[in-house]
mmCIF file of C-alpha atoms (C1' of nucleotides) and ligand atoms in Angstrom:
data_model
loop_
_atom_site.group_PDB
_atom_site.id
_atom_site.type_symbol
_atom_site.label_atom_id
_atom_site.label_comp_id
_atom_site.label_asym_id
_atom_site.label_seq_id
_atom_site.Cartn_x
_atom_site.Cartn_y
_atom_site.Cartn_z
ATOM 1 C CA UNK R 1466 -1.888 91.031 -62.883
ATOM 2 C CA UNK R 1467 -4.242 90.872 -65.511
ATOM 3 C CA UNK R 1468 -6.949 92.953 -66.165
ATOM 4 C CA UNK R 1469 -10.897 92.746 -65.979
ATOM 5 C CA UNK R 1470 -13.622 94.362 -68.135
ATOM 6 C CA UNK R 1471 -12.746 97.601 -66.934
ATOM 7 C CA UNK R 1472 -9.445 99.445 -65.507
ATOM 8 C CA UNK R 1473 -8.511 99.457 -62.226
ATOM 9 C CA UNK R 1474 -9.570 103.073 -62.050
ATOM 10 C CA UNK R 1475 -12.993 102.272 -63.497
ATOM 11 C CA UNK R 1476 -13.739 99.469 -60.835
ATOM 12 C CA UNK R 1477 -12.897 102.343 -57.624
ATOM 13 C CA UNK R 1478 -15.007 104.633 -59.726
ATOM 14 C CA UNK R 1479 -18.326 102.339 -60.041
ATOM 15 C CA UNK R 1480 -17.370 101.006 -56.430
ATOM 16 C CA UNK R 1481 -17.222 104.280 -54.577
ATOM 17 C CA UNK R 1482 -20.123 105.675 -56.196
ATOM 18 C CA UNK R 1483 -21.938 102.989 -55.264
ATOM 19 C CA UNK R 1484 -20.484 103.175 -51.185
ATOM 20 C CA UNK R 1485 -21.189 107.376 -51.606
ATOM 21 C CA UNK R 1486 -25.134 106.598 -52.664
ATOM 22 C CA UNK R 1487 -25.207 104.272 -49.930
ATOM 23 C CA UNK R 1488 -23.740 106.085 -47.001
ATOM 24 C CA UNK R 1489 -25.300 109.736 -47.755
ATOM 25 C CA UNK R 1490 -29.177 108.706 -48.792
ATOM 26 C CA UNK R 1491 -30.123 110.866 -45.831
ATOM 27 C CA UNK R 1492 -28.276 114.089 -46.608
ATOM 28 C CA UNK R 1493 -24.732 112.992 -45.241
ATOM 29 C CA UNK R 1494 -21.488 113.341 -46.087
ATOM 30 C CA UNK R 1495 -18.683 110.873 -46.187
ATOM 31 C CA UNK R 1496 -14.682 111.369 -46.190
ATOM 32 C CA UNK R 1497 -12.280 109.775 -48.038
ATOM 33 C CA UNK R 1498 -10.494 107.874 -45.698
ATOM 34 C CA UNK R 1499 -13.770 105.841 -44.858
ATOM 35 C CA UNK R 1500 -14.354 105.373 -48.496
ATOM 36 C CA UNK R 1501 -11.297 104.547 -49.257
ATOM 37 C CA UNK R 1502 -11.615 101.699 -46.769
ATOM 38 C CA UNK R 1503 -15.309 100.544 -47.301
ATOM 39 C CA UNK R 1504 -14.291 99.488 -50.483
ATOM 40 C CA UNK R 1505 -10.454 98.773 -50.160
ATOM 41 C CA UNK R 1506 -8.845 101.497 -52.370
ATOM 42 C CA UNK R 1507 -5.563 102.944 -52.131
ATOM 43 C CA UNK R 1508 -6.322 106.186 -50.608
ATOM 44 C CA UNK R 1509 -4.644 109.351 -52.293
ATOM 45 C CA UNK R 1510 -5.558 107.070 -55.390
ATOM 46 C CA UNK R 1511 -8.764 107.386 -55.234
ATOM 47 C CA UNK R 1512 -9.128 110.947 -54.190
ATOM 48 C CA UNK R 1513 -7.954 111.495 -57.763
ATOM 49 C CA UNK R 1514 -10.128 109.686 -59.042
ATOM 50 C CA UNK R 1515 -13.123 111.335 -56.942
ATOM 51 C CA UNK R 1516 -11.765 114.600 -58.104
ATOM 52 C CA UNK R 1517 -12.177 113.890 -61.143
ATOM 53 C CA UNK R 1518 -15.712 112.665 -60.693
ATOM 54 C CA UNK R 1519 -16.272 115.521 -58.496
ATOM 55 C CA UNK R 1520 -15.080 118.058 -61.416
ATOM 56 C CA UNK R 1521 -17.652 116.099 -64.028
ATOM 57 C CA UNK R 1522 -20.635 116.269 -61.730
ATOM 58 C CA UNK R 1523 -21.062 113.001 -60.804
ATOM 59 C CA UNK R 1524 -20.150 113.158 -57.294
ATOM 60 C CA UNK R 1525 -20.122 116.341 -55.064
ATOM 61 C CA UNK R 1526 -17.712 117.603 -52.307
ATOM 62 C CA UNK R 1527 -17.168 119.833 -49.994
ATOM 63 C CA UNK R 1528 -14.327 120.734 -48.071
ATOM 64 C CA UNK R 1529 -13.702 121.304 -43.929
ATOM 65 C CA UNK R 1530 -15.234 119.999 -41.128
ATOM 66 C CA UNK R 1531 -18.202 117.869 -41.804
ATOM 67 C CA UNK R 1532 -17.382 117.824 -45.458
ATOM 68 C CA UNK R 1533 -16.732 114.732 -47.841
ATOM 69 C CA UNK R 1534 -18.435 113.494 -50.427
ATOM 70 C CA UNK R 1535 -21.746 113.095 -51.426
ATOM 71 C CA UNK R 1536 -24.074 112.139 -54.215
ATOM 72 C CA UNK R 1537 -27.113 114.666 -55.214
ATOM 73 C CA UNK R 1538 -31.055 113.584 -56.413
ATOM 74 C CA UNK R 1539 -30.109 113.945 -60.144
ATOM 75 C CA UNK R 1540 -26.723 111.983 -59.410
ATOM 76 C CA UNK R 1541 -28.545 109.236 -57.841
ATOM 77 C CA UNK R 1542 -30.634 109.118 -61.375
ATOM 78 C CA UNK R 1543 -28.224 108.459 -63.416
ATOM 79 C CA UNK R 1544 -27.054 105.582 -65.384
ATOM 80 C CA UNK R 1545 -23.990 103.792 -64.545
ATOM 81 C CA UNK R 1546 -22.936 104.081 -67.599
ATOM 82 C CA UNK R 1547 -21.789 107.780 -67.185
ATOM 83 C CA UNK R 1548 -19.567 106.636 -64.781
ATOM 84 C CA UNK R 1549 -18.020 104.322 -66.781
ATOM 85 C CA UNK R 1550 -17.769 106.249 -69.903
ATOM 86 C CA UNK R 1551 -15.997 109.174 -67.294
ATOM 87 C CA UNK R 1552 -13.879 106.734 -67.032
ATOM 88 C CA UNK R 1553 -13.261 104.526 -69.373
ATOM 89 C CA UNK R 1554 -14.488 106.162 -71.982
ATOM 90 C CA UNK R 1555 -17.543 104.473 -75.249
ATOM 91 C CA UNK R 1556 -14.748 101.940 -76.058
ATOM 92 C CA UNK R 1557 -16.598 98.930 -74.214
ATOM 93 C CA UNK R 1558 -20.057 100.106 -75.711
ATOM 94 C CA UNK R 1559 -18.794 100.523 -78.881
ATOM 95 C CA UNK R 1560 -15.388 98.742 -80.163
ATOM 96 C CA UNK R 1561 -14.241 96.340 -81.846
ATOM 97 C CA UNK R 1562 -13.950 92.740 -79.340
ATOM 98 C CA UNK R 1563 -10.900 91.851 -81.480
ATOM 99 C CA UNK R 1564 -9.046 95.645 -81.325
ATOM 100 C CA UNK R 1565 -10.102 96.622 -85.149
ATOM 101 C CA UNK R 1566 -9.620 100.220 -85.713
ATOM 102 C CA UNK R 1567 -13.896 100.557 -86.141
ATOM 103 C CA UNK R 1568 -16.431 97.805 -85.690
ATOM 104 C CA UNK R 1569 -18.990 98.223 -88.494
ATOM 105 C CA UNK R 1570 -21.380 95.825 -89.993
ATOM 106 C CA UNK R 1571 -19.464 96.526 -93.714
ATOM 107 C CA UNK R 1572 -15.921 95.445 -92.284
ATOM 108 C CA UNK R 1573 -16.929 93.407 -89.808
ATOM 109 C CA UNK R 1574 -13.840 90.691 -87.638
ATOM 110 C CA UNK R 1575 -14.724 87.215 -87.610
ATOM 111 C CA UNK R 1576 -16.479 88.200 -83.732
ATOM 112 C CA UNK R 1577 -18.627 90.923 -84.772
ATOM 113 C CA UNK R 1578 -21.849 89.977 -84.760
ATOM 114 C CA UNK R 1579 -21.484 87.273 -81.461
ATOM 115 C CA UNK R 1580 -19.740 89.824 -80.020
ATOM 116 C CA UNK R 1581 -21.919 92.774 -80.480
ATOM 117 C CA UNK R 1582 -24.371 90.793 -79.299
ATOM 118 C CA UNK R 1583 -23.145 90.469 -75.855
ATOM 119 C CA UNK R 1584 -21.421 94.297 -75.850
ATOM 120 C CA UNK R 1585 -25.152 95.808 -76.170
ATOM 121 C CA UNK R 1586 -26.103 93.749 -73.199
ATOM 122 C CA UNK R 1587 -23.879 95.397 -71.341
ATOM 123 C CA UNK R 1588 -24.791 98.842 -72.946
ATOM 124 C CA UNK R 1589 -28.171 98.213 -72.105
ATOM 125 C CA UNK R 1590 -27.678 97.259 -68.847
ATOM 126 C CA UNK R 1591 -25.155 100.260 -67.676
ATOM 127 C CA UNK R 1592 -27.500 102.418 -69.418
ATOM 128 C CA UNK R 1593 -30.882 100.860 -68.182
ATOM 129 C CA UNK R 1594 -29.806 101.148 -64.380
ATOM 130 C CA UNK R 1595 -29.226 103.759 -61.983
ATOM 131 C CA UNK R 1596 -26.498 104.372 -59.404
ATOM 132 C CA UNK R 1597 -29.597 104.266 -57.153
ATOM 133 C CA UNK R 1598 -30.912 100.837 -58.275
ATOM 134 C CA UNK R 1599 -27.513 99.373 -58.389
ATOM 135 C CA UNK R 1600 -26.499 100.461 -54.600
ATOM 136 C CA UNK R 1601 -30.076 99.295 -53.395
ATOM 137 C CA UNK R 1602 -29.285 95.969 -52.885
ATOM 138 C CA UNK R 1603 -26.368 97.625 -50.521
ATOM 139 C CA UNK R 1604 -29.125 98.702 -48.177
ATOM 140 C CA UNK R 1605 -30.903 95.574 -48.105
ATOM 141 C CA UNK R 1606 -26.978 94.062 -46.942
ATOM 142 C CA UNK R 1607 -27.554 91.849 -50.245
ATOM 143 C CA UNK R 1608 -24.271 92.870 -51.869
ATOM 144 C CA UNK R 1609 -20.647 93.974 -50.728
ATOM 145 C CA UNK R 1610 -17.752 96.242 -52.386
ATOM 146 C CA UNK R 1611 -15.158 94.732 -50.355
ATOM 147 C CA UNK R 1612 -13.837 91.262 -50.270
ATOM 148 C CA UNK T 968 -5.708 104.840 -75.291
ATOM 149 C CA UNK T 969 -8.632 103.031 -73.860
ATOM 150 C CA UNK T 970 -8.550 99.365 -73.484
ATOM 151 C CA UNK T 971 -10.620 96.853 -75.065
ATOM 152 C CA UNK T 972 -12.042 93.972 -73.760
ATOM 153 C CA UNK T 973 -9.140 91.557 -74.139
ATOM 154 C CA UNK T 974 -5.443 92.914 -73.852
ATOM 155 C CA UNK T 975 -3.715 94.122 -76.959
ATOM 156 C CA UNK T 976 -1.195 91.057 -76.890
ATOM 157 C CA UNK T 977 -4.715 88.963 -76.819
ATOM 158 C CA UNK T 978 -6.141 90.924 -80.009
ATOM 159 C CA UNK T 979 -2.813 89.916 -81.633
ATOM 160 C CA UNK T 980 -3.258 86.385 -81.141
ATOM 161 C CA UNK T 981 -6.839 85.736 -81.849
ATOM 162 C CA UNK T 982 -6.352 87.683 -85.136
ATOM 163 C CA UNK T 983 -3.167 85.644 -86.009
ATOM 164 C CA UNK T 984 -4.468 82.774 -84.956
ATOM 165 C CA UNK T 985 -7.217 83.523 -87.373
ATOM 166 C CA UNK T 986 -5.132 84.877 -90.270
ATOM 167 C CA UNK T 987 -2.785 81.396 -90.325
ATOM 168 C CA UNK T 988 -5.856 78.840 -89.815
ATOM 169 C CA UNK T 989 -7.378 80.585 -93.068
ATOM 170 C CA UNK T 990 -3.876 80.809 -95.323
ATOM 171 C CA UNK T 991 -2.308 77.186 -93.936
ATOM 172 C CA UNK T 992 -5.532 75.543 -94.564
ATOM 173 C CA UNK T 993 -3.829 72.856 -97.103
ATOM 174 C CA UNK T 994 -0.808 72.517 -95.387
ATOM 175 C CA UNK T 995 1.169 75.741 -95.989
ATOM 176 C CA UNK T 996 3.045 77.367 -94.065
ATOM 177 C CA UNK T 997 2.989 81.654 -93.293
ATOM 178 C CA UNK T 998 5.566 83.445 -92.226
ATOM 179 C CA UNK T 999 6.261 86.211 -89.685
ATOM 180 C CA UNK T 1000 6.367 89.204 -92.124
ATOM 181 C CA UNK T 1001 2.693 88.151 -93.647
ATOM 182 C CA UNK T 1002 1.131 87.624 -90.778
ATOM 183 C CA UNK T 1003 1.865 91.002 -89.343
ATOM 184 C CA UNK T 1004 0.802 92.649 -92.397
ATOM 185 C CA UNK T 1005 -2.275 90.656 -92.446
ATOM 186 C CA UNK T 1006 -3.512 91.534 -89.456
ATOM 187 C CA UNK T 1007 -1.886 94.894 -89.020
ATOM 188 C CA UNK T 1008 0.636 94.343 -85.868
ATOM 189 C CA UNK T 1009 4.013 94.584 -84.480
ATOM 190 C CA UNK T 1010 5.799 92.078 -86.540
ATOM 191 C CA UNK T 1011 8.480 91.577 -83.354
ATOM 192 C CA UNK T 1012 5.783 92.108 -80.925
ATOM 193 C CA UNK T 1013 3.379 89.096 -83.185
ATOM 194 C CA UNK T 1014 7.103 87.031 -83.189
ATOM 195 C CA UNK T 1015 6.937 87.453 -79.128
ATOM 196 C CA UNK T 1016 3.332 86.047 -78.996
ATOM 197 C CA UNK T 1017 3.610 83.212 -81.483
ATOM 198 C CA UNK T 1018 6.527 81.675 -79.915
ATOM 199 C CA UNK T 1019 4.367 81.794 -76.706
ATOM 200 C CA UNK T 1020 1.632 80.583 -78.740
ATOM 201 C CA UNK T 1021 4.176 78.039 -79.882
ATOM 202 C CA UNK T 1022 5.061 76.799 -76.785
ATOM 203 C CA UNK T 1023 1.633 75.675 -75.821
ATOM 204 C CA UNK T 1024 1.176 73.588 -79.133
ATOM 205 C CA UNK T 1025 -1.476 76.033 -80.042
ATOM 206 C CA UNK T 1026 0.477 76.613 -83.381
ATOM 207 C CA UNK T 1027 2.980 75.100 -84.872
ATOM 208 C CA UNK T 1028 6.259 76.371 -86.529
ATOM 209 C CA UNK T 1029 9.270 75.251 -88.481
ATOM 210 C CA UNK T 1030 12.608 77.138 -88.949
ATOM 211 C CA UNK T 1031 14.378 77.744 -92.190
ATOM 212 C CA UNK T 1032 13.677 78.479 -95.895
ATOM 213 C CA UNK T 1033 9.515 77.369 -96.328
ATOM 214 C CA UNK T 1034 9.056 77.447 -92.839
ATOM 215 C CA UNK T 1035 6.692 79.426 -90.844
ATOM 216 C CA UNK T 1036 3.360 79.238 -88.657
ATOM 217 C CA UNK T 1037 0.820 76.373 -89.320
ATOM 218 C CA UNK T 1038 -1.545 75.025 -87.457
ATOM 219 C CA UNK T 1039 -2.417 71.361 -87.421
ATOM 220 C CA UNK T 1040 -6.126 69.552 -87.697
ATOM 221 C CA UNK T 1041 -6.240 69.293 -83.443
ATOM 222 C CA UNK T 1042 -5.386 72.969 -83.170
ATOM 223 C CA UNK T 1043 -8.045 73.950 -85.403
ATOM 224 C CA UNK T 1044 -10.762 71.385 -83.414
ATOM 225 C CA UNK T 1045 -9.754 73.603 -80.512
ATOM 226 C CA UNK T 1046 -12.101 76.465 -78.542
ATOM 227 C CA UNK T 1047 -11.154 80.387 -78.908
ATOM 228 C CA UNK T 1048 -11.485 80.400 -75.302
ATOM 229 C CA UNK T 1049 -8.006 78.426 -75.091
ATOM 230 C CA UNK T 1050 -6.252 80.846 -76.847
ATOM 231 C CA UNK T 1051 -7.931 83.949 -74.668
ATOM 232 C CA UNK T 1052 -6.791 81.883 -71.330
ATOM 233 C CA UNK T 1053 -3.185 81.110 -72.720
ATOM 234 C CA UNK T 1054 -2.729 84.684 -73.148
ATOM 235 C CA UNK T 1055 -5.123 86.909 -70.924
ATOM 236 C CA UNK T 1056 -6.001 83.828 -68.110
ATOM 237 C CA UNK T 1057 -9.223 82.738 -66.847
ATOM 238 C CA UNK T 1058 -10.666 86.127 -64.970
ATOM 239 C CA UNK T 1059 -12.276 87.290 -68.157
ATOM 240 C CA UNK T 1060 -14.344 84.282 -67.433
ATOM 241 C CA UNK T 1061 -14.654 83.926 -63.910
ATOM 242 C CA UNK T 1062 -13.489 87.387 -62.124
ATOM 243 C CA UNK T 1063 -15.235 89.952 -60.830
ATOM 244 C CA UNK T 1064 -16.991 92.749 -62.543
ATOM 245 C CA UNK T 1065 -16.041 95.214 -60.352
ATOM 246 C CA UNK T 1066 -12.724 93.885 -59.359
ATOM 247 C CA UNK T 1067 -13.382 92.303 -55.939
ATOM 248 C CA UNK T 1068 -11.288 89.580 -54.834
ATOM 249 C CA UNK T 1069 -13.605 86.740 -55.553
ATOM 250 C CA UNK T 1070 -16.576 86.505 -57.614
ATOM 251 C CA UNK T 1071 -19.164 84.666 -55.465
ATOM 252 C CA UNK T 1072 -22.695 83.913 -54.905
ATOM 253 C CA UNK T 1073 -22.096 84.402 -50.728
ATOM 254 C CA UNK T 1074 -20.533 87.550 -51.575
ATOM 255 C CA UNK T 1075 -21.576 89.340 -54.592
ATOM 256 C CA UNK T 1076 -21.508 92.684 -55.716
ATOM 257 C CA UNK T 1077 -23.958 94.755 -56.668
ATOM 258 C CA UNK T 1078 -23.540 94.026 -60.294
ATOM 259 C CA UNK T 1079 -23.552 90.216 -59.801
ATOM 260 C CA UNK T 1080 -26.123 88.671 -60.931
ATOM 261 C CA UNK T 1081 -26.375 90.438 -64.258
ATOM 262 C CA UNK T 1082 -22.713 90.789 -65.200
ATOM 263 C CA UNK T 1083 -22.540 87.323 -64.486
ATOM 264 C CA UNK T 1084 -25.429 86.316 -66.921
ATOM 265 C CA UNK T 1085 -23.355 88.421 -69.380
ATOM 266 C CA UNK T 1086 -19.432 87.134 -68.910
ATOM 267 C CA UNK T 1087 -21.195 83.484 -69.029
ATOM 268 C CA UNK T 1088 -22.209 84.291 -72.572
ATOM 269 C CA UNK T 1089 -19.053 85.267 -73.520
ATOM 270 C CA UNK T 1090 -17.714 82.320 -72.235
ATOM 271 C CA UNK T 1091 -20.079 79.848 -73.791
ATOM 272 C CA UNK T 1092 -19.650 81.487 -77.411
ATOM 273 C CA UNK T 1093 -15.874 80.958 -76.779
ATOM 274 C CA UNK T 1094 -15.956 77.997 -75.776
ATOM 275 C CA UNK T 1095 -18.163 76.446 -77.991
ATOM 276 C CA UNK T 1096 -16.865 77.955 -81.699
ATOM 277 C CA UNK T 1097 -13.409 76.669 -82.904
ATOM 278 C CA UNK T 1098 -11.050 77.790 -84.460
ATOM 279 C CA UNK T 1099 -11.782 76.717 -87.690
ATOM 280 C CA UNK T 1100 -15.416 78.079 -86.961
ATOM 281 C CA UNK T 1101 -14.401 81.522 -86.739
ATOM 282 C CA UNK T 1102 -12.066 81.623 -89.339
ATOM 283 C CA UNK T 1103 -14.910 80.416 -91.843
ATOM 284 C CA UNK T 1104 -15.976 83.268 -92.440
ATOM 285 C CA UNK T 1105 -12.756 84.344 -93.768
ATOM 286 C CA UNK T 1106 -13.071 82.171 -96.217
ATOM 287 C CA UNK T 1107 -16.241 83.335 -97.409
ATOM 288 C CA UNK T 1108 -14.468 86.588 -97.410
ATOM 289 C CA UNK T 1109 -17.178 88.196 -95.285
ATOM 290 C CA UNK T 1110 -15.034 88.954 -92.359
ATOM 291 C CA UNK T 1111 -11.656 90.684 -91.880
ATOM 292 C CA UNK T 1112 -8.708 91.083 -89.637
ATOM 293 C CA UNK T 1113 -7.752 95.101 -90.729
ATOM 294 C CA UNK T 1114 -9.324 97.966 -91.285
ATOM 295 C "C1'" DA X 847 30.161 72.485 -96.695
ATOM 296 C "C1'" DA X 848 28.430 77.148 -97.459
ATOM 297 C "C1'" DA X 849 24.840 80.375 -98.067
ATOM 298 C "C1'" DA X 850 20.298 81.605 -97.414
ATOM 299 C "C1'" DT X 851 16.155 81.534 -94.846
ATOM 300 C "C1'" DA X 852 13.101 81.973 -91.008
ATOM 301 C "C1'" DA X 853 11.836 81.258 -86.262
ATOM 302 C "C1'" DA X 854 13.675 81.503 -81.243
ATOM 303 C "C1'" DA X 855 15.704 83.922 -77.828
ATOM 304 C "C1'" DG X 856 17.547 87.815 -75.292
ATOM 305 C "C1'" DA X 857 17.897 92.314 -73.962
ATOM 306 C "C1'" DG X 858 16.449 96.204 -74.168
ATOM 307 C "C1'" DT X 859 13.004 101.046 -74.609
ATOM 308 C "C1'" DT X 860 8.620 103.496 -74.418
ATOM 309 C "C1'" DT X 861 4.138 104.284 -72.918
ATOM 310 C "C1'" DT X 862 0.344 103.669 -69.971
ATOM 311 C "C1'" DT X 863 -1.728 102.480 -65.704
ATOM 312 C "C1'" DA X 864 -1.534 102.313 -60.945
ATOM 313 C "C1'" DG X 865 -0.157 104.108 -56.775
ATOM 314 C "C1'" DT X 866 2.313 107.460 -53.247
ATOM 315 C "C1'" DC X 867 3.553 111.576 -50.906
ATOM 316 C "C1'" DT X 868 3.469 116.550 -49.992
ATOM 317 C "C1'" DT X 869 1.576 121.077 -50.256
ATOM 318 C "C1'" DT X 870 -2.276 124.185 -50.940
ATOM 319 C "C1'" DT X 871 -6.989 125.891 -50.604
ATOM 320 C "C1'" DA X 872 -11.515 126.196 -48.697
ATOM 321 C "C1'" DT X 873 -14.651 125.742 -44.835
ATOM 322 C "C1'" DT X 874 -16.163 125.446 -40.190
ATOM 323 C "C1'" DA X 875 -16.131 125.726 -35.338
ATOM 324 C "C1'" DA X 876 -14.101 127.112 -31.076
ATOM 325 C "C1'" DT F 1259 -9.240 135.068 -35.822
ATOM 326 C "C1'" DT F 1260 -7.011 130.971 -34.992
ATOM 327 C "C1'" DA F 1261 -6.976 126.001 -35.126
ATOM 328 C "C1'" DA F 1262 -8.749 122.088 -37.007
ATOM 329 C "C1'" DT F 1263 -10.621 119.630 -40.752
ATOM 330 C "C1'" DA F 1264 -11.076 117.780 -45.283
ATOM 331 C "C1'" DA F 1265 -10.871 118.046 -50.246
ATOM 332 C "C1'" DA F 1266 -7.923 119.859 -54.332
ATOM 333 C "C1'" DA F 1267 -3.853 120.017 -56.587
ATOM 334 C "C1'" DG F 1268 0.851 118.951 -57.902
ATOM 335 C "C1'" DA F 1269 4.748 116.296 -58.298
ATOM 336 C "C1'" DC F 1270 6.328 112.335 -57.937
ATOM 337 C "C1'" DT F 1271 7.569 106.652 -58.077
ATOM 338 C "C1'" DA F 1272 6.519 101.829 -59.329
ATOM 339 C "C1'" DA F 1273 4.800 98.330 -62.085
ATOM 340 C "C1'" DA F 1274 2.786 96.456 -66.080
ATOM 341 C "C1'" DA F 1275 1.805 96.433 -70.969
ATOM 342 C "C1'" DA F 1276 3.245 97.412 -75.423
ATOM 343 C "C1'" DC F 1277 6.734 97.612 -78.579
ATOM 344 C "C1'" DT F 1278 11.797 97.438 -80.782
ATOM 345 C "C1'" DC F 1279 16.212 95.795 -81.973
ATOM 346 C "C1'" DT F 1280 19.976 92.410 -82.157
ATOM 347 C "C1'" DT F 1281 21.883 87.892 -81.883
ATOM 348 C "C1'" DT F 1282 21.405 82.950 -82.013
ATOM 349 C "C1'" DT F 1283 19.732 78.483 -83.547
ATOM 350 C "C1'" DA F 1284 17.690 75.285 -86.681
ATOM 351 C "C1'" DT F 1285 16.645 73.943 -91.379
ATOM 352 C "C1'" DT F 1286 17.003 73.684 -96.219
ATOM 353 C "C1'" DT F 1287 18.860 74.362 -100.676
ATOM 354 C "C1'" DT F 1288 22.712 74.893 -103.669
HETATM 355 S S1 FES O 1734 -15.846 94.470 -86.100
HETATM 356 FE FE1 FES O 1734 -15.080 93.330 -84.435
HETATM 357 S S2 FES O 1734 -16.738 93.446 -83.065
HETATM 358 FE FE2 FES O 1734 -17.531 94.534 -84.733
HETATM 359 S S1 FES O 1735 -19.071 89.373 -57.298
HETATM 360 FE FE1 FES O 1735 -18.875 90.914 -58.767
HETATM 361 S S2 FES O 1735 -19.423 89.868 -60.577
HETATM 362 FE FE2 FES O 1735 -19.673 88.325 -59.073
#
DNA sequence: AAAATAAAAGAGTTTTTAGTCTTTTATTAA
DNA sequence: TTAATAAAAGACTAAAAACTCTTTTATTTT
């Protein structure tokens, strides 16, 4: 298989945030399993994952009956980016398109400047929209997370 | 470590490809050894990808004493993007952002529309700069291919 | 023809990413 | 206060990507 813009875990990350923000607007909470299938993760895989989100303060949990996961106001607020740099870490907002130990306008590949071009795009855009804004177009039934 | 936006094999190639368009400009020949140095790889790993690279007449090679990696006057007429899809296939250019299935407008994720905007940027600077393009600037000795 | 050279090919190992399964801990409700 | 529920944690396995080492084949030069 070969891989997309971000890792596998990234892509379960951004997706369930996005299902969480949708499914618990109103106060609610929502388990794994149901996650897990609204956007077509492996299960136990993505609990770790969650966890880990969980641990960082991006999602919130909480355990027994009527627990699962949730997403608070400030949550909501933030960029996507902070999901994906949780994950994935800066490397996509910052490194070099062609693997160079540092991108830098003094050393620059023979991609640099196209290619930084179109890496700040996506910075801007992680950075410039919210969990919230992103998983609107969920509640209008514009957009899907599962084939 | 965190990958980049291509796969390391795909960083390789691109910079190799690179590194032999600019030193077999005039009909030379560069071998194994001084390419890996050049651009700061594997040399077995590189050997791996060039005879790949090989294979698909996107460089050429010849055995024995002055051999080594070329590439010809078609090769260098070619698009980046055919070496990124020999090596990493099409989805950089055509898969989902968030890793769904399919890419579509009928079914889009939430990060459609904009992440497609983006990825078709990428694609047109790829597919519209050569070869010889890119490595241009190596011979203006404004770019590099190591730290 | 023999020796030297350099890529091609084959057969691995190591590391990272992805995914699974089981046990433990916390919380709630009967 | 016990049973049920659901996340947290731990210990794995599987697959893919990255990398290494050795042998073979083709070519050229002496
Ligand atoms: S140096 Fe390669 S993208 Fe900046
Ligand atoms: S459906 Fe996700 S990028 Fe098009």
């Amino acid at each position: 298989m070969v891989m997309g813009i971000f890792s596998k875990t990234c892509e379960y990350a951004i997706r369930s945030v996005f299902f969480i923000a949708h499914r618990t607007a109103s106060g609610n909470r929502v388990g794994i399993k149901e996650i897990a299938s609204g956007i077509d993760s492996p299960e136990h895989f993505l609990a770790k994952i969650l966890q880990d989100l969980s641990r960082r303060g991006i999602v919130q949990s909480a355990k027994g009956p009527n627990g699962g996961f949730y997403i608070d106001e400030r949550g909501l607020k933030r960029p996507l980016s902070e999901v994906v740099e949780a994950v994935d870490g800066n490397s996509i907002f910052t490194g070099c398109g062609l693997g160079l130990a540092y991108c830098s306008e003094t050393n620059p590949c023979p991609l640099h400047n196209e290619f930084k071009a179109i890496r700040n795009q996506l910075k801007d855009l992680l950075e410039q929209t919210t969990i919230a804004d992103f998983s609107e177009s969920l509640n209008l039934g514009i957009t899907k997370l599962r084939k």
